[in-house]
Coordinates of C-alpha atoms in Angstrom, one line a residue:
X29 CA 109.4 113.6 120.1
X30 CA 111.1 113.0 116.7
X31 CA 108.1 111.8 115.4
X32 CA 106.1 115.0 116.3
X33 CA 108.4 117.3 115.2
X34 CA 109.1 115.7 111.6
X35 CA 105.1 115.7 111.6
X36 CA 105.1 119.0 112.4
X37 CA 107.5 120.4 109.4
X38 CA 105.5 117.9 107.1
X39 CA 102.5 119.5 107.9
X40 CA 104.2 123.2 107.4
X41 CA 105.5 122.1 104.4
X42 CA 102.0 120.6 102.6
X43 CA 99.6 122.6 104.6
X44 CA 99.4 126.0 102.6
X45 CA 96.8 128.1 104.6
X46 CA 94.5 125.1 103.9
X47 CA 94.2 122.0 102.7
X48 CA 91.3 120.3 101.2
X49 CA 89.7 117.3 102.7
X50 CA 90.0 114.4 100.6
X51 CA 93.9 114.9 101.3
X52 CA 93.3 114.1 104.8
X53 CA 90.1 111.5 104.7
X54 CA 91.2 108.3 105.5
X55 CA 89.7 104.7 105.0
X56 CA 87.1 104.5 107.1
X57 CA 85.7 107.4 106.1
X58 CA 86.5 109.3 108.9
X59 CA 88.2 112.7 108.9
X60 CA 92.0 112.5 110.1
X61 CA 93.0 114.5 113.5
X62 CA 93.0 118.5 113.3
X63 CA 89.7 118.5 111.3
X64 CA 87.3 121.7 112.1
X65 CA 84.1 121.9 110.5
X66 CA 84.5 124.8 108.0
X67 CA 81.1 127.3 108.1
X68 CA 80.3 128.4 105.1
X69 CA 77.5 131.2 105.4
X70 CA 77.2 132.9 101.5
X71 CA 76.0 130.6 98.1
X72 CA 78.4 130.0 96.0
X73 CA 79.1 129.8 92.0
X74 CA 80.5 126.3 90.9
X75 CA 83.2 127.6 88.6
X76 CA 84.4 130.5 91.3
X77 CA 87.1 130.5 93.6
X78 CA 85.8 129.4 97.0
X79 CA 87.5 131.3 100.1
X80 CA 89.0 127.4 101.0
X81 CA 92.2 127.7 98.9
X82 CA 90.6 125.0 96.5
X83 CA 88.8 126.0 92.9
X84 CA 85.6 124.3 92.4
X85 CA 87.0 123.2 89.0
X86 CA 90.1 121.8 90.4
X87 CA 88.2 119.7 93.1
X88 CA 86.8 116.6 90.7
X89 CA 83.9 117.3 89.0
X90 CA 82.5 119.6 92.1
X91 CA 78.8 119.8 91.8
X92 CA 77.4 117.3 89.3
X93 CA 77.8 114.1 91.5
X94 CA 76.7 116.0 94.6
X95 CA 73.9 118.4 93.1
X96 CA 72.0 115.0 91.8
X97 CA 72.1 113.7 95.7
X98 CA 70.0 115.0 98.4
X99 CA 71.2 117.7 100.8
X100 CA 74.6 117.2 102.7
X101 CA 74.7 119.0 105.9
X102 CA 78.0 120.8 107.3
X103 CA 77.9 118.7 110.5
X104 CA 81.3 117.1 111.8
X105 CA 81.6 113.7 109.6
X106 CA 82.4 111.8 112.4
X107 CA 78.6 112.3 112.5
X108 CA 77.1 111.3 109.7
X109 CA 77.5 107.9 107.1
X110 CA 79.3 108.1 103.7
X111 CA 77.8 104.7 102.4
X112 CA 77.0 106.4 98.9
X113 CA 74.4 103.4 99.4
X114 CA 72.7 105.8 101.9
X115 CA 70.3 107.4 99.3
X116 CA 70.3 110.3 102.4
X117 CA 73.6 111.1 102.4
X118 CA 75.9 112.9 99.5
X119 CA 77.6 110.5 97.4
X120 CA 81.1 112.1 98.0
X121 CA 82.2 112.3 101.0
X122 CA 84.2 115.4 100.6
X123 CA 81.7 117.9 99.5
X124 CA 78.9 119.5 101.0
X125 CA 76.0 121.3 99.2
X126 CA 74.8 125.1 100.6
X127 CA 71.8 126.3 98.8
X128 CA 72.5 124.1 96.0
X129 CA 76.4 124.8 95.4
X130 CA 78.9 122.1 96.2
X131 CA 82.5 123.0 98.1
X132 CA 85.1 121.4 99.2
X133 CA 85.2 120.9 103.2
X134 CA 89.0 121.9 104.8
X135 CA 91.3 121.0 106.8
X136 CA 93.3 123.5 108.4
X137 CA 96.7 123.2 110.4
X138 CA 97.1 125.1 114.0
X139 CA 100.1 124.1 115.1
X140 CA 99.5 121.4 117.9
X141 CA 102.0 119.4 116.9
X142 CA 104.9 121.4 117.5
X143 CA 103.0 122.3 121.0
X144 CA 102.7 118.9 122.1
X145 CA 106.5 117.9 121.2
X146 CA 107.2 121.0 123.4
X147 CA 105.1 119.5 126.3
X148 CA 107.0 116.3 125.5
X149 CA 110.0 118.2 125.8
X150 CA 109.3 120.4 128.9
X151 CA 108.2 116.5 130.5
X152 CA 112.1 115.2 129.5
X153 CA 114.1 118.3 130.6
X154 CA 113.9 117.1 134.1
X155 CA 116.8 113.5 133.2
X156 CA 118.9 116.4 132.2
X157 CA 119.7 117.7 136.4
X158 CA 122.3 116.1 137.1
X159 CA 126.0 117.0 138.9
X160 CA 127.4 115.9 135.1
X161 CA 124.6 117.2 132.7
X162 CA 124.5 114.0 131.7
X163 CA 121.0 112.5 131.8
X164 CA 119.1 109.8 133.9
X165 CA 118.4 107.1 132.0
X166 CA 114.6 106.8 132.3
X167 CA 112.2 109.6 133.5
X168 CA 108.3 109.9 134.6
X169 CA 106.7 111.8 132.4
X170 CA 103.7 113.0 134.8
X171 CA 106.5 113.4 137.9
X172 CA 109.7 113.5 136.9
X173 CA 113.0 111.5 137.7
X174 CA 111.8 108.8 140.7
X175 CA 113.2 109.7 143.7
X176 CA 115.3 106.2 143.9
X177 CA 116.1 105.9 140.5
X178 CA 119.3 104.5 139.3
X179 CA 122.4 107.0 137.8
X180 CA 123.5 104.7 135.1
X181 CA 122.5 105.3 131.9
X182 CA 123.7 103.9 128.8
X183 CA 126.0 105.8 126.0
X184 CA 122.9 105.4 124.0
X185 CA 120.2 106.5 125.6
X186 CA 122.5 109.5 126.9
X187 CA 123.8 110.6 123.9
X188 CA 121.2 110.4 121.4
X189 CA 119.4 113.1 122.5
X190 CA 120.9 116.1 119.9
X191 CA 119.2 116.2 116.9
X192 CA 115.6 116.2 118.6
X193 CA 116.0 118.8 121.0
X194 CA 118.0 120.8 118.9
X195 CA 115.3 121.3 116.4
X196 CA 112.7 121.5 119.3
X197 CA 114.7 124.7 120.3
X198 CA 115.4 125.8 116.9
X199 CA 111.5 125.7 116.0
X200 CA 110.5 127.6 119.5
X201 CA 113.2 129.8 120.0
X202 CA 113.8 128.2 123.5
X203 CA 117.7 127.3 123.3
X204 CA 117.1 125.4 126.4
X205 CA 116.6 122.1 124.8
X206 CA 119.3 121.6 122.8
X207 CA 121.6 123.1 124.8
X208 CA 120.7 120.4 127.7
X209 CA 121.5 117.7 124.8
X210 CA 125.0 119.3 123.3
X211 CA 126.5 119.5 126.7
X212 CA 125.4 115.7 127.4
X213 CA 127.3 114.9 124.3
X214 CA 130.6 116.8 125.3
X215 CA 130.2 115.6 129.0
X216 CA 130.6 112.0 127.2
X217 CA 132.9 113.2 125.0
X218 CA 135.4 114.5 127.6
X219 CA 134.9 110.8 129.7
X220 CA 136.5 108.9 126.9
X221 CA 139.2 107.2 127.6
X222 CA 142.3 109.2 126.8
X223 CA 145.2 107.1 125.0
X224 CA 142.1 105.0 122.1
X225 CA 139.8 107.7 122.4
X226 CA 136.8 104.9 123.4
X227 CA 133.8 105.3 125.2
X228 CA 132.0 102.8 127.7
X229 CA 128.7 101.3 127.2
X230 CA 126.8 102.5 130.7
X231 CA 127.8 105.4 132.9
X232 CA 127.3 106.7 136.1
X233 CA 125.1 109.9 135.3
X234 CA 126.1 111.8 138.5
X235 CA 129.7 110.9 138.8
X236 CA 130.8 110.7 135.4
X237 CA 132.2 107.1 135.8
X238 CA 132.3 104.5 133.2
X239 CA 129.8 101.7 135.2
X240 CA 130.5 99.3 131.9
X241 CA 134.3 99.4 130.4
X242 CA 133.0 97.4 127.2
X243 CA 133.2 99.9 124.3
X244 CA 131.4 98.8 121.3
X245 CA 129.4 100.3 117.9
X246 CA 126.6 97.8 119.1
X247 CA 123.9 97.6 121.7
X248 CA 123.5 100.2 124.1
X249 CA 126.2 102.6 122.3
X250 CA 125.3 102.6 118.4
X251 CA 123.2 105.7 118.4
X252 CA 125.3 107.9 120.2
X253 CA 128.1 107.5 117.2
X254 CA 125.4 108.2 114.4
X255 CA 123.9 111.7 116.3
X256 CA 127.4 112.5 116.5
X257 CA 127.8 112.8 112.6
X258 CA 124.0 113.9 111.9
X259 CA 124.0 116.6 114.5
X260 CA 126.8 118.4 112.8
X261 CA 125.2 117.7 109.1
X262 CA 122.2 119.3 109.9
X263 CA 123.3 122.2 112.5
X264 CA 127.3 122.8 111.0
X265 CA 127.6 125.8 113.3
X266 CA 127.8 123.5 116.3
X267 CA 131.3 122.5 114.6
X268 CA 132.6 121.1 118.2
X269 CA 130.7 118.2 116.8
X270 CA 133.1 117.5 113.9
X271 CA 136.1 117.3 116.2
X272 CA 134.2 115.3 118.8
X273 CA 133.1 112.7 115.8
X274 CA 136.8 112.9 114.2
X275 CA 138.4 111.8 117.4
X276 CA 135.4 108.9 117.9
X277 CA 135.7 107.8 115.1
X278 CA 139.5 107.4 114.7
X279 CA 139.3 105.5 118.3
X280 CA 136.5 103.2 116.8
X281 CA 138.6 102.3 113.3
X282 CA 141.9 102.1 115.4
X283 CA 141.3 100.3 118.8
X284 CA 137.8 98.5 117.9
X285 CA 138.4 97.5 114.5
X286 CA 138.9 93.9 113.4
X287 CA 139.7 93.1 109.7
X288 CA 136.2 94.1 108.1
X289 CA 134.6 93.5 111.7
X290 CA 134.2 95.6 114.4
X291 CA 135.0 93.9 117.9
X292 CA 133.9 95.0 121.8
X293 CA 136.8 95.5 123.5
X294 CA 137.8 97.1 127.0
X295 CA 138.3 101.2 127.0
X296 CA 141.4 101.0 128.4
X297 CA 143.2 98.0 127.4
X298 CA 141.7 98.2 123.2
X299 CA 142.6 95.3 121.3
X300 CA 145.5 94.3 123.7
X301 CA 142.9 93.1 125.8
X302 CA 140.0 90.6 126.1
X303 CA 138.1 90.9 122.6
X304 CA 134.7 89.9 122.0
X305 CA 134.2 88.5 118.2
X306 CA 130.8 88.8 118.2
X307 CA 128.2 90.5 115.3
X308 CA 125.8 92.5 116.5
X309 CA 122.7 93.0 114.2
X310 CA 122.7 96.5 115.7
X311 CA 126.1 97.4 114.4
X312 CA 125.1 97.3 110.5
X313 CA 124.1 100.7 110.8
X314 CA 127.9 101.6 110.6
X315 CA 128.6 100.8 107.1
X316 CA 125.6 103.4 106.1
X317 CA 127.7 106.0 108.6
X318 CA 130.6 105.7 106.9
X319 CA 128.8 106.8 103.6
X320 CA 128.1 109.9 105.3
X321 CA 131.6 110.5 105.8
X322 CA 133.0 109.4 102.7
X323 CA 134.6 105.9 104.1
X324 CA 133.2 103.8 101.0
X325 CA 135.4 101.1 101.0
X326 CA 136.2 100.2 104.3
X327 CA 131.8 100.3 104.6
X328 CA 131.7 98.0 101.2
X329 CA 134.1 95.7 103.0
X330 CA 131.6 95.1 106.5
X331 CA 128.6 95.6 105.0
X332 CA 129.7 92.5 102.5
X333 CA 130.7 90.6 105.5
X334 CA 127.4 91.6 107.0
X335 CA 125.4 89.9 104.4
X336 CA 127.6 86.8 104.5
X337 CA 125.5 86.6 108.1
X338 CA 122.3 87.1 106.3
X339 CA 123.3 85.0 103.2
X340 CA 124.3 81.9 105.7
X341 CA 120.7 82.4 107.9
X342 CA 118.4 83.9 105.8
X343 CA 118.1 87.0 108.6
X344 CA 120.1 88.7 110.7
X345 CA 120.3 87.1 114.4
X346 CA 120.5 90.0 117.4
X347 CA 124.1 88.2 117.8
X348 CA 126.5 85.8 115.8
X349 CA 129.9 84.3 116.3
X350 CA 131.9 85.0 113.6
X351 CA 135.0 83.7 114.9
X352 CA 132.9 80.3 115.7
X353 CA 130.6 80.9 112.8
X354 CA 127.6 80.5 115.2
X355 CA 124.4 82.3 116.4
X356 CA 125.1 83.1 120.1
X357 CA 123.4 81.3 122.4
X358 CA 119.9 83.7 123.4
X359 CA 121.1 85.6 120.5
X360 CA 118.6 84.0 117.6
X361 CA 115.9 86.5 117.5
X362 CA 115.1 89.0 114.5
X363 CA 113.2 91.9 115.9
X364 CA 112.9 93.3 112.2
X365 CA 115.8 95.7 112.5
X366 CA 116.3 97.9 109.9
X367 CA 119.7 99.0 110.5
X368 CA 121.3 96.1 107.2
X369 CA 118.8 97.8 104.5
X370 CA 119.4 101.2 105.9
X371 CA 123.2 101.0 104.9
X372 CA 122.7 98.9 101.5
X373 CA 120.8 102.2 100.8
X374 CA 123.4 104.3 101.7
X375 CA 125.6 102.3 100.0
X376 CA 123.8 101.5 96.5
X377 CA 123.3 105.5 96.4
X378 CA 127.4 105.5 96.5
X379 CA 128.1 103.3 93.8
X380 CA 125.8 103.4 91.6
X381 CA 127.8 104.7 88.4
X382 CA 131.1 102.7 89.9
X383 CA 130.6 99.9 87.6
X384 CA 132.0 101.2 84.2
X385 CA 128.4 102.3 83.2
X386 CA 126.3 105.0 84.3
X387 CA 123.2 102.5 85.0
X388 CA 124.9 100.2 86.6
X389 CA 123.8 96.7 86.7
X390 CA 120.3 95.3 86.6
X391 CA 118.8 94.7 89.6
X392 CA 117.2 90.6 89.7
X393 CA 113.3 91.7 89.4
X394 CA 112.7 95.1 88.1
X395 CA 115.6 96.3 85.7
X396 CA 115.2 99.6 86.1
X397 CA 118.5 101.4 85.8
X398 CA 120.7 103.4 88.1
X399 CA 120.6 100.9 90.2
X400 CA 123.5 98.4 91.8
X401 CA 124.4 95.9 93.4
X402 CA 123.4 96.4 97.0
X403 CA 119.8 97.3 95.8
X404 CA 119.7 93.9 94.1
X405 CA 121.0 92.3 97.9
X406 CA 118.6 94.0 99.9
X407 CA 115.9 92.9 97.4
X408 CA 116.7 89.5 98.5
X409 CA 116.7 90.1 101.7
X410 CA 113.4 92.1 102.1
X411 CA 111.9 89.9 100.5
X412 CA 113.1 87.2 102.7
X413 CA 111.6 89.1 105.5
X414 CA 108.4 89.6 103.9
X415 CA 108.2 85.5 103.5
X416 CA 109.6 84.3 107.1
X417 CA 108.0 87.4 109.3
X418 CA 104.8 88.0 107.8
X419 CA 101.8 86.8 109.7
X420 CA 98.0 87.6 109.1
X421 CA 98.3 90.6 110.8
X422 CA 101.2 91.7 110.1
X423 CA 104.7 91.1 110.8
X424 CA 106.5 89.7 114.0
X425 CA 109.9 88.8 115.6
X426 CA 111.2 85.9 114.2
X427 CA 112.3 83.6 117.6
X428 CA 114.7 81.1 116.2
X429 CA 117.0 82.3 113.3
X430 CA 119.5 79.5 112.3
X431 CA 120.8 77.7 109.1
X432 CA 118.4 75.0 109.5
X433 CA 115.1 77.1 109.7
X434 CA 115.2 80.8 108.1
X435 CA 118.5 79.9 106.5
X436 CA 117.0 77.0 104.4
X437 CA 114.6 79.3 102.7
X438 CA 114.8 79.2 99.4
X439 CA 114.1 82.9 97.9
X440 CA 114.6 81.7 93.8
X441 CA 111.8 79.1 93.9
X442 CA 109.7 80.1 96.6
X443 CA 109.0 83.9 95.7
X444 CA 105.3 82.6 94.5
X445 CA 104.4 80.4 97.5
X446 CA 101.9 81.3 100.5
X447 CA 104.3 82.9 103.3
X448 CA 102.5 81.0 106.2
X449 CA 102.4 77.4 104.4
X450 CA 106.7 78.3 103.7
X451 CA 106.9 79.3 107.8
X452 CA 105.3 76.1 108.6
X453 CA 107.6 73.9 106.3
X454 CA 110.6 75.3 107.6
X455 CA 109.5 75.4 111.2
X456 CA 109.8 79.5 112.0
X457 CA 108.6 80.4 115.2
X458 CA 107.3 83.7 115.8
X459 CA 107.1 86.0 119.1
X460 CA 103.4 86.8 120.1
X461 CA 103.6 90.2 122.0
X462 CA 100.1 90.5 122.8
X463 CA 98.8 90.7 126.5

């Protein structure tokens, strides 16, 4: 649904009345979806304005490359061969030629996007009928929620719902959508528990109920914190949202907070309780949070003990000890998360200019200024994951993260060497997810 919608604006925002077709050709030589065949019935002069949107002039040397071909029909290229080897077929692929006058094909925009993230929508609304407003965790998109399926849903998959169907309504004037998502976020909101202001990690969807008392900025809750603070950037006049994210937050940096970690602890009970010291690769999206609220040192502080984790094993496991100083056990994978380089960003856009100089300092490879520290780190460590995950056809879960393996890669001395011969030296083990 998100990516339909930011499609959508995209294609609003480029797509003036029309667009000309080498903008939308791709590799193959094919034309991208939402080409129609533009009929052009009247000859044309080179040098005039053709009724696409795009000047003759303007389209590269319109007419001399085609006019010395033979004849280029107006069929549908999926139709026809561009091998400009073809002595039969118009050397460029992009123009046509009617009664000897080359123009530029089109591409024109209808809309179907934002039509098909409102089917996708209408298919969702149906999670959303429940005794709380809070939704089911899973529904069928051909037939709805299954007649036996389960009420628990997790504070994720609940609660990161806002920013999606709030546009969806805001784009088709149905408020329906994003109403059904706000009042799943306050009916969360109003479950937290009262005294440290922390949520639970699954819920019952019909009963309101905490199912899971384990409150975390991890798995299965991590989301919900970040739509908090991003639905009320991008809509402020839903300014609930603020108050709701103040309180959350305070509750997370108060009862959940552990030096420059952040710990799973009980709802109820906080850090009086049973604590669980573990580093989930999901909670580096945090530090990048705090950005957006201002927090910069208290995210400089965990995003620097993050990288200790990716320093020590070359990647970031799905979950590390850090009171052992250990990978947990079934916790060694690296689904290529992005959620460590997302908050160096955040954070290298913050403190750039924080080192007595307005440049900042150079980063390892390019030297380009304003630039900082944190983009010189997550160089490092995008590389390494270029050089441990890359496979022939692209890139894959790394199965076995540990200081022996990915963490005795060498990035100084190996930056040169054949990614596959480096996996094999230092025994990295990859997931195949094909069937």
């Amino acid at each position: 649904l998100g990516g339909l919608l930011s499609a959508h604006q995209l294609a609003l925002a480029f797509t003036v009345d029309v667009v000309a077709k080498n903008d939308v050709w791709d590799h193959d030589g094919e034309i991208l979806v939402g080409y129609e065949a533009v009929n052009v019935t009247t000859s044309l002069s080179i040098d005039e304005e053709i009724d696409l949107g795009v000047s003759a002039a303007s389209s590269g040397e319109l007419g001399e490359e085609c006019l010395s071909e033979m004849d280029c029909s107006l069929e549908s290229p999926s139709h026809r061969s561009h091998d400009q080897s073809n002595p039969g077929e118009c050397a460029n692929p992009n123009k046509v030629k009617i009664n000897d006058t080359a123009v530029a094909l089109a591409w024109e925009y209808d809309g179907i996007l934002l039509v098909l993230a409102k089917d996708i929508g209408d298919r969702l609304k149906p999670a959303f009928e429940t005794r709380t407003g809070i939704p089911f965790g899973t529904v069928n998109l051909l037939h709805g929620v299954p007649e036996n399926e389960t009420p628990v849903a997790s504070l994720a998959g609940a609660g990161t719902l806002t920013l999606e169907f709030e546009l969806l309504s805001r784009l088709t004037g149905d408020a329906t959508y994003g109403n059904a998502a706000k009042l799943a976020t306050r009916g969360l909101w109003i479950r937290r528990s009262n005294e440290l202001n922390l949520y639970g990690k699954h819920i019952d969807s019909q009963n309101g109920k905490w199912r899971e008392s384990l409150s975390g900025v991890g798995s299965n809750s991590d989301s919900f914190y970040e739509y908090m603070l991003k639905h009320y950037i991008l809509f402020p006049e839903d300014d609930d949202f603020w108050v709701m994210f103040l309180t959350t937050y305070s509750g997370v940096y108060e009862n959940s907070r552990l030096g420059e970690w952040y710990v799973d602890v009980d709802i109820n009970s906080g850090m009086s309780g049973y604590v669980r010291q573990v580093f989930e690769s999901l909670q580096a999206f945090y530090p990048g949070l705090q950005i957006l609220l201002g927090e910069v040192t208290p995210s400089s502080k965990s995003l620097n003990s993050f990288f200790l984790v990716r320093e020590f094993l070359g990647l970031l496991p799905e979950r590390f000890n850090y009171a052992l100083w250990k990978v947990e056990s079934e916790g060694a994978r690296h689904p290529l998360r992005p959620e460590l380089l997302e908050s160096c960003y955040f954070l290298h856009l913050a403190s750039v200019g924080l080192h007595g100089s307005q440049l900042g300092p150079l980063t390892n490879s390019t030297g380009r200024p304003y630039t900082s520290s944190w983009l010189w780190a997550a160089d490092f460590a995008l590389h390494t994951v270029n050089k441990l995950s890359r496979t022939p056809c692209g890139f894959a879960t790394v199965l076995d993260v540990s200081s022996t393996t990915t963490g005795s890669f060498d990035i100084t001395g190996q930056l040169q060497d054949d990614p596959i011969n480096e996996q094999r030296r230092l025994g990295i083990r990859h997931q195949d997810e094909m069937p």
